[in-house]
XYZ file of C-alpha atoms in Angstrom:
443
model
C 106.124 192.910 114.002
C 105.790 193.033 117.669
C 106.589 189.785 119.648
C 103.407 188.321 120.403
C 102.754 185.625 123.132
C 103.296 181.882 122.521
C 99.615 180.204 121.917
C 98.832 177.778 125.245
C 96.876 174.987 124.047
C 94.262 172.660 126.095
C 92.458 169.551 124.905
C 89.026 170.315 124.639
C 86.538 169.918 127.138
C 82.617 170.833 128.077
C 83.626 173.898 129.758
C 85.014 175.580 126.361
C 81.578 175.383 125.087
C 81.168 179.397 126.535
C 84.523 180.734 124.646
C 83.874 178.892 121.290
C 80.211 180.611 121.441
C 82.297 183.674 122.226
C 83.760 183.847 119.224
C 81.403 182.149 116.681
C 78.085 182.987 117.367
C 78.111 186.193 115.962
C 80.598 185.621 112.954
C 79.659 184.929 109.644
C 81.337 181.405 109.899
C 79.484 178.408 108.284
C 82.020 175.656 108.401
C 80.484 172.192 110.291
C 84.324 171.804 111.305
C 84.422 174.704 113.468
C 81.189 174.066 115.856
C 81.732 173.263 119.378
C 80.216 170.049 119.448
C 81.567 168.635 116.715
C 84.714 169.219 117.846
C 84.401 168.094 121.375
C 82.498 164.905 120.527
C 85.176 164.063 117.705
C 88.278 164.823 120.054
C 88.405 161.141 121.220
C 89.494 160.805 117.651
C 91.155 163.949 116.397
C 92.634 164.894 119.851
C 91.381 168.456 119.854
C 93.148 171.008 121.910
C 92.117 174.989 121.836
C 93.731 178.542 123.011
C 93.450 182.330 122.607
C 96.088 184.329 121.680
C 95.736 187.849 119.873
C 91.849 188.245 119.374
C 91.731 184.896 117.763
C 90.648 181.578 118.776
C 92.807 178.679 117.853
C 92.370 175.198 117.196
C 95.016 172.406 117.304
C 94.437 168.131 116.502
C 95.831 165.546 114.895
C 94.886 164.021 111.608
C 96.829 161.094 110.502
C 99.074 161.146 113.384
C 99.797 164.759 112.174
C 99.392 168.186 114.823
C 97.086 170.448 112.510
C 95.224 173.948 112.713
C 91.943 174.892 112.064
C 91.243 178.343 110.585
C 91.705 180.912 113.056
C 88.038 182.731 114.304
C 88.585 185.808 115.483
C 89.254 189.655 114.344
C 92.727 190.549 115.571
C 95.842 190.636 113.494
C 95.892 187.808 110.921
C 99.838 188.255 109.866
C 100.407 187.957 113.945
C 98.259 184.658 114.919
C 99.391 183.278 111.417
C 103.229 183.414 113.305
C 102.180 182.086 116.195
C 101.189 179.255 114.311
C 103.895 178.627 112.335
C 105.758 179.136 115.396
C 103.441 176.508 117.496
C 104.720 174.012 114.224
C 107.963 174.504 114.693
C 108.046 173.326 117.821
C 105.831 170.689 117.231
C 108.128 169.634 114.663
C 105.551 169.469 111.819
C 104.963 172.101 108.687
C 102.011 174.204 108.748
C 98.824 172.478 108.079
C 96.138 175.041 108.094
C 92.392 173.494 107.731
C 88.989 174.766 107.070
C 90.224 178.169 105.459
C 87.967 180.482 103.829
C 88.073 181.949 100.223
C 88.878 185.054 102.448
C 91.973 183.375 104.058
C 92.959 181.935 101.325
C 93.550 185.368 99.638
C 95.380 186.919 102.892
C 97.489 183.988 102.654
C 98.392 184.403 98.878
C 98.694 187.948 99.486
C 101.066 188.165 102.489
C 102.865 184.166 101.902
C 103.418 184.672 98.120
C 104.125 180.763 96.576
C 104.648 180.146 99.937
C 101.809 177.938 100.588
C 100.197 174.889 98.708
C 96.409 174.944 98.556
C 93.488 171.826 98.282
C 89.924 172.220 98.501
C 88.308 168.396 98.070
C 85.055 168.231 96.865
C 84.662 165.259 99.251
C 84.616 168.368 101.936
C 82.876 170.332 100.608
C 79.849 171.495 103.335
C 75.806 171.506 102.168
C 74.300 174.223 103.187
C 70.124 174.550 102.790
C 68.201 177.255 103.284
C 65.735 176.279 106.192
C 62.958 177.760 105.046
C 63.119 175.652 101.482
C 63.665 172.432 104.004
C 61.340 172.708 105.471
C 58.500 173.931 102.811
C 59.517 171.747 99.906
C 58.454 174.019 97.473
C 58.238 174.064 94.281
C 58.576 170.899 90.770
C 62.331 170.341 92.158
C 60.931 169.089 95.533
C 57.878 166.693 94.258
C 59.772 163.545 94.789
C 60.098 164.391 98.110
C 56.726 165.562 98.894
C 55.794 162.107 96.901
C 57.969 160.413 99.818
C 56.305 162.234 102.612
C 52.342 161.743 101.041
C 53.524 158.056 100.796
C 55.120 157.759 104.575
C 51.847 159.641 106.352
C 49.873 157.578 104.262
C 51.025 154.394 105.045
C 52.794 154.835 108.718
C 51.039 155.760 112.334
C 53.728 158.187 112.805
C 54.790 160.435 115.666
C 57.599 162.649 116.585
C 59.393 163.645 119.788
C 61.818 166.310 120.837
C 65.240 164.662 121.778
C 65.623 164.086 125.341
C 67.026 162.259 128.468
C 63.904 159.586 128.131
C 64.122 158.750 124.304
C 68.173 158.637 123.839
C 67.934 155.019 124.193
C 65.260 154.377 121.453
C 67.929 155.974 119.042
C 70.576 153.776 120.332
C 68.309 150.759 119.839
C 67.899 152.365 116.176
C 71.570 152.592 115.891
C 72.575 149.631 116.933
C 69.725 148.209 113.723
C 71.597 150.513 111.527
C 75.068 148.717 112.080
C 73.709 145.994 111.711
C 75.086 144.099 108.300
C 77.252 146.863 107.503
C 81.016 146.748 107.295
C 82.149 148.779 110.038
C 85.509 151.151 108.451
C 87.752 152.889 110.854
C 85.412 156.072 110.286
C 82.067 154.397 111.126
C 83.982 153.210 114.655
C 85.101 157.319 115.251
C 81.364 158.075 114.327
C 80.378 155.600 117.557
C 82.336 157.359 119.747
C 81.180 160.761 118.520
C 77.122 159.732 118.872
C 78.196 157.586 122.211
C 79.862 161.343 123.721
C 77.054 163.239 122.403
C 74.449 161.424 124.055
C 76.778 161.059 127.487
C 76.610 164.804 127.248
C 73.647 165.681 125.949
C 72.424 168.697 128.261
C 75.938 170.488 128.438
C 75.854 170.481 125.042
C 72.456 171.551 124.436
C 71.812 169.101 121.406
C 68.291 169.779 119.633
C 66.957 167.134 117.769
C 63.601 165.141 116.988
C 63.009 161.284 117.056
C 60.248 160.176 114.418
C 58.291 156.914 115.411
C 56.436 154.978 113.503
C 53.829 152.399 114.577
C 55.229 153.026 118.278
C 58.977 152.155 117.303
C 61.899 154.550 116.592
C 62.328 154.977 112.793
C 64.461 157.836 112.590
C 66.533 160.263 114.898
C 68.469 163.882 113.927
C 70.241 166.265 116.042
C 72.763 168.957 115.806
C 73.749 172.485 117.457
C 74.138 176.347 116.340
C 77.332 177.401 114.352
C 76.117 180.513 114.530
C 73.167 183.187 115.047
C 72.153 182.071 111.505
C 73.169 178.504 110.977
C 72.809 175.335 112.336
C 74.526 172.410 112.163
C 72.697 168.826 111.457
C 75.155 166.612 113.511
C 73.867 163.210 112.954
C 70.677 162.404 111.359
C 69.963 158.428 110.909
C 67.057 156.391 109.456
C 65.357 152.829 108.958
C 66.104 151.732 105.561
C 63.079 149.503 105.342
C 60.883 152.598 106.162
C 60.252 154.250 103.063
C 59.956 158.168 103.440
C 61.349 158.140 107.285
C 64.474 160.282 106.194
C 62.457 162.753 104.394
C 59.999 163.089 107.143
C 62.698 163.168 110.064
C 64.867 165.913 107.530
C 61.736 168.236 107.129
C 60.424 168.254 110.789
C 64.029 168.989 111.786
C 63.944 172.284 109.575
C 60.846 173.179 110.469
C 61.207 173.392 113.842
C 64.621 175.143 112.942
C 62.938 177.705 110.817
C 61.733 180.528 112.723
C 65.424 180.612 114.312
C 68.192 179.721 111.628
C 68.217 180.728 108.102
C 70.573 177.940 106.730
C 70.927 174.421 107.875
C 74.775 173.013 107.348
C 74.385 168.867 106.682
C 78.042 168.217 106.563
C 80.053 166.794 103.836
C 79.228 163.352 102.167
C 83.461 162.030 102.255
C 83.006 161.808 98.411
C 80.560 158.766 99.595
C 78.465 158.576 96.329
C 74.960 157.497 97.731
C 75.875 160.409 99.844
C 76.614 162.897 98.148
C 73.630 162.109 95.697
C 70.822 161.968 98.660
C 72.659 165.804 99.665
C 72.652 166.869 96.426
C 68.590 165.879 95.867
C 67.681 168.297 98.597
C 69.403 171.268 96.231
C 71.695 172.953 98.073
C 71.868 176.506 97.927
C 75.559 176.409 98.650
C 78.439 173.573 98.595
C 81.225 175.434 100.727
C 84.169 175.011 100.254
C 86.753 174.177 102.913
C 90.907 175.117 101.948
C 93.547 173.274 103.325
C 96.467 174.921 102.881
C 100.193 173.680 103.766
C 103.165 175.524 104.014
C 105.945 174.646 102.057
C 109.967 174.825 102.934
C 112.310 176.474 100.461
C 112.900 173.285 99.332
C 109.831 171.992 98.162
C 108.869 175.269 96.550
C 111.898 174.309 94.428
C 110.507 170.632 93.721
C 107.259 172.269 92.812
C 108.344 174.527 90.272
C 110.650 171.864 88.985
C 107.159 169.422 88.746
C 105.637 172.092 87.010
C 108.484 172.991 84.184
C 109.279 168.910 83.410
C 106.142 167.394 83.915
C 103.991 170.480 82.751
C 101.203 169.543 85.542
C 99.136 172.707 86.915
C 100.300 173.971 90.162
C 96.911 172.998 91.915
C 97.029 169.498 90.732
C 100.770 169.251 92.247
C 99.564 171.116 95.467
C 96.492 168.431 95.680
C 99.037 165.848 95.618
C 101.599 168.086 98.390
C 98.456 169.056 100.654
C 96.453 165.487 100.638
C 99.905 162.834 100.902
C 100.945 164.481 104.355
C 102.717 160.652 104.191
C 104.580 160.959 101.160
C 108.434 160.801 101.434
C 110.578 163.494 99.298
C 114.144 162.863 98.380
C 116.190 165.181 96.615
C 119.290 165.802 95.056
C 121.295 169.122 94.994
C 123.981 170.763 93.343
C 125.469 174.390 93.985
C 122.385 174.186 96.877
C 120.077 174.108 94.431
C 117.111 171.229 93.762
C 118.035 169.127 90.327
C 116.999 166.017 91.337
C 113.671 164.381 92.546
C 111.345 161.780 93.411
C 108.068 160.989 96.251
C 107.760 157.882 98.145
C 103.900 157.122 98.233
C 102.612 154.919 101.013
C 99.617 152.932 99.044
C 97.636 149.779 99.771
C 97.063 148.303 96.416
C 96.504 144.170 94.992
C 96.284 143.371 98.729
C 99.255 144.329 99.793
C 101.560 147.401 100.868
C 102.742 149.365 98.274
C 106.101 151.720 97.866
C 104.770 153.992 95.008
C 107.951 155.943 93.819
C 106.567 159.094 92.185
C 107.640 162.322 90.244
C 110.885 161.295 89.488
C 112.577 164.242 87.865
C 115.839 165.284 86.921
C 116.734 169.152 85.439
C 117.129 168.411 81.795
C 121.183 169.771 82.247
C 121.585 167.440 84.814
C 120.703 164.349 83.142
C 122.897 161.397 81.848
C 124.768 162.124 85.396
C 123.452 158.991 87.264
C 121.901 161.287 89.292
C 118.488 159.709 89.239
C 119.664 156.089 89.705
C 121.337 157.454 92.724
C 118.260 158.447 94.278
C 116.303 155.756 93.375
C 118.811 153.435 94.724
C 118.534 155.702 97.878
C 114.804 155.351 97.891
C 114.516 151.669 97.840
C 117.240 151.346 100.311
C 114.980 153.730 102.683
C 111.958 151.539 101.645
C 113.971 148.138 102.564
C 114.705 149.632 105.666
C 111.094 150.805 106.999
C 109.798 146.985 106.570
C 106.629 148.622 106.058
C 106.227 147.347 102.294
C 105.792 144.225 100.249
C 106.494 145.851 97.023
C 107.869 149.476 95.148
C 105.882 150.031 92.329
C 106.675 153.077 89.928
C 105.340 153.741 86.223
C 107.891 154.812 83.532
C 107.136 158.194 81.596
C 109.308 157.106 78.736
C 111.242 153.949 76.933
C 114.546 155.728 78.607
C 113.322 155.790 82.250
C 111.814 152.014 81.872
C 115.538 150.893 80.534
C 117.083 152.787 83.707
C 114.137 151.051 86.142
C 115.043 147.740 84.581
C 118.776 148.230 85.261
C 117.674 149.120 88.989
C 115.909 145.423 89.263
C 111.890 147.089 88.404
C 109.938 144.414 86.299
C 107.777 145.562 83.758
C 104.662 143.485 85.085
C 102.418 145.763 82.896
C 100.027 145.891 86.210
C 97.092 148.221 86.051
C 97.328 151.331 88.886
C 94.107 152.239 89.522
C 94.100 156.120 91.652
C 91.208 158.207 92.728
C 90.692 160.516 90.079
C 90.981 163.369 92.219
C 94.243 162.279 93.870
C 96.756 163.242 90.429
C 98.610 160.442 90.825
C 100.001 158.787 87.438
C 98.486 159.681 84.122
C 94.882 159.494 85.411
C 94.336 156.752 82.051
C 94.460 153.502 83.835
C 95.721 151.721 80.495
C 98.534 154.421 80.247
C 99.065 153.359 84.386
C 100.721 150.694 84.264
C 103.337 149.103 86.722
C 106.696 148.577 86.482
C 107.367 146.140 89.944
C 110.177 145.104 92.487
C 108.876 142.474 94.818
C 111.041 143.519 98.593
């Protein structure tokens, strides 16, 4: 391979509005994650930085404190920008953490990095995209309870709309501001502000389309998003009175049909695995939930621990690369002999019973290595590490057998017989909450 330039990264600002159209507009991308807008209006929180190299655009920001890459857009050598990111990495001092990857990429990557990467695609993620034309027609028995919404709003409201503008911004801040109200205001909902409050601040740069739906003279709902590409458009923020029964079906319609003679799909983002969500998304039938790969490039070393995961524990290698792609916190130790892995475990950062958990997980030891001490050394090493951070209040870890709860007990674990309850898409313990159960050491 020819040595290629380093990549040159900026953080993101108006003025790359022009190159990210450059290289979008006319691809067949779809993913929300890659439009202009929502990048620049989320970089207060993600700390977005961009550069060219090799035909490619490139996208670098931090998530959890981590430097990460967005899918490369561009038609130039994929094997070359690929090195230039893992070389960027390096000298960030981080693995490769690739985002947003295609079902295509995702094959190059298997192809040319065999076992080489670990893979995750979270439904929580996942993108809905519409076709406009079905938004905005409502066609059809699968659509009657929301043409039963819309009869009921126009029968009941004076109603109005209004493009988005200059003049009516602050009528959607004024609805904003009512939608906050009484809710419990997350660490998300605060980055969300800051997106809508940058959006707004630069609302002609970015050429934002929206509507604003009024009802009896007063702002009951507001939408507004940008291009992705040619073909699809991307429904930024959309936001509604509760009290007004039918206002997010009306404002979600007149968005698409004014969309409809340009875009053929609408993109409405994911739904964070929010349930309510994810089922008001899924009632508008999407004609396509895509998916979005993260993808994380392993060392020599934790290809090791993975196939070691796999032979004791017997989990499937995508359940074990969820865990390696979504705990970018998680803590490996390991023990070798002859420079080879035989010894294992992950400390899990977790907030559980109120306070700050030490979760030590996948403890495994090579079946001819066993009866060595080996794993009571690392433990030992582990809670020494955990002592140290003063970030916990307690290790927690959940014994696989009556053998490994006699060695926990010699290492000062209690068996408190304390529920664990995990996501059920995170693969963490047994995934039976009455098989979960704790085995404690207060620090």
């Amino acid at each position: 391979m020819n040595e290629a330039k380093k990549i040159v990264f900026h953080p993101v600002t108006v003025a790359d509005k022009p190159l990210f159209e450059y290289y979008l507009l006319s691809s067949e991308e779809q993913n929300c994650d890659l439009n202009f807008a929502n990048i620049f209006c989320w970089s207060d929180t993600y700390h977005s930085e961009v550069g060219e190299a090799e035909g490619f655009l490139a996208i670098r920001f931090d998530i959890d404190g981590v430097k990460s890459y967005m899918q490369p857009v561009g038609n130039g050598d994929k094997q070359l920008i690929v090195e230039l990111l893992r070389q960027d990495a390096f000298e960030q001092r981080v693995p490769l953490r690739l985002y947003g990857l295609s079902p295509k990429w995702r094959e190059f990557l298997e192809q040319h990095y065999p076992a080489e990467f670990a893979f995750d695609a979270p439904r929580a993620l996942c993108d809905y995209i519409y076709r406009t034309e079905e938004l905005s027609r409502l066609q059809g028995r699968k659509y009657q309870p929301k043409r039963n919404h819309l009869n009921h709003f126009v029968a009941r409201y004076d109603w109005h709309a209004e493009p988005l503008s200059r003049g009516n911004i602050k009528d959607c801040l004024a609805l904003n501001e009512q939608w906050l109200r009484g809710r419990e205001v997350g660490e998300m909902e605060r980055a969300e502000q800051l997106s809508l409050l940058r959006a707004f601040d630069n609302f002609e740069a970015l050429a934002l389309r929206g509507l604003v739906l009024y009802t009896n003279g007063r702002p009951a709902a507001f939408s507004y998003g940008t291009p992705i590409t040619h073909k699809t458009f991307c429904t930024h923020i959309e936001k509604h009175n509760a009290e007004i029964e039918g206002a997010a079906t009306m404002i979600n319609r007149l968005m698409a049909q004014s969309l409809e003679e340009e875009f053929e799909f609408i993109n409405r983002e994911d739904d964070l695995g929010l349930e309510g969500l994810r089922f008001a998304k899924m009632s508008y039938h999407p004609t396509l939930l895509l998916d979005k790969i993260a993808a994380l490039h392993l060392t020599s070393e934790q290809r090791e621990m993975r196939a070691m995961w796999h032979d004791i524990f017997g989990d499937e290698i995508h359940e074990i690369d969820s865990f390696l792609v979504g705990h970018s916190d998680a803590i490996p130790l390991i023990h070798k002999e002859e420079g080879c892995v035989v010894s294992m475990l992950y400390i899990v950062p977790l907030q559980m019973w109120g306070k700050r958990v030490a979760y030590i997980y996948a403890v495994a030891t090579k079946p001819e290595y066993r009866g060595q001490g080996i794993a009571s050394k690392l433990i030992t090493e582990a809670l020494q590490r955990i002592k140290a951070s003063g970030r916990f209040d307690i290790a927690a870890l959940i014994p696989s057998s009556t053998e490994s709860k006699r060695l926990y007990e010699r290492l000062g674990f209690v068996d408190t017989q304390t529920p664990m309850e995990f996501p059920a898409s995170d693969y963490l313990g047994t995934g039976s909450v009455p098989h979960d159960l704790a085995m404690t050491l207060k620090l």
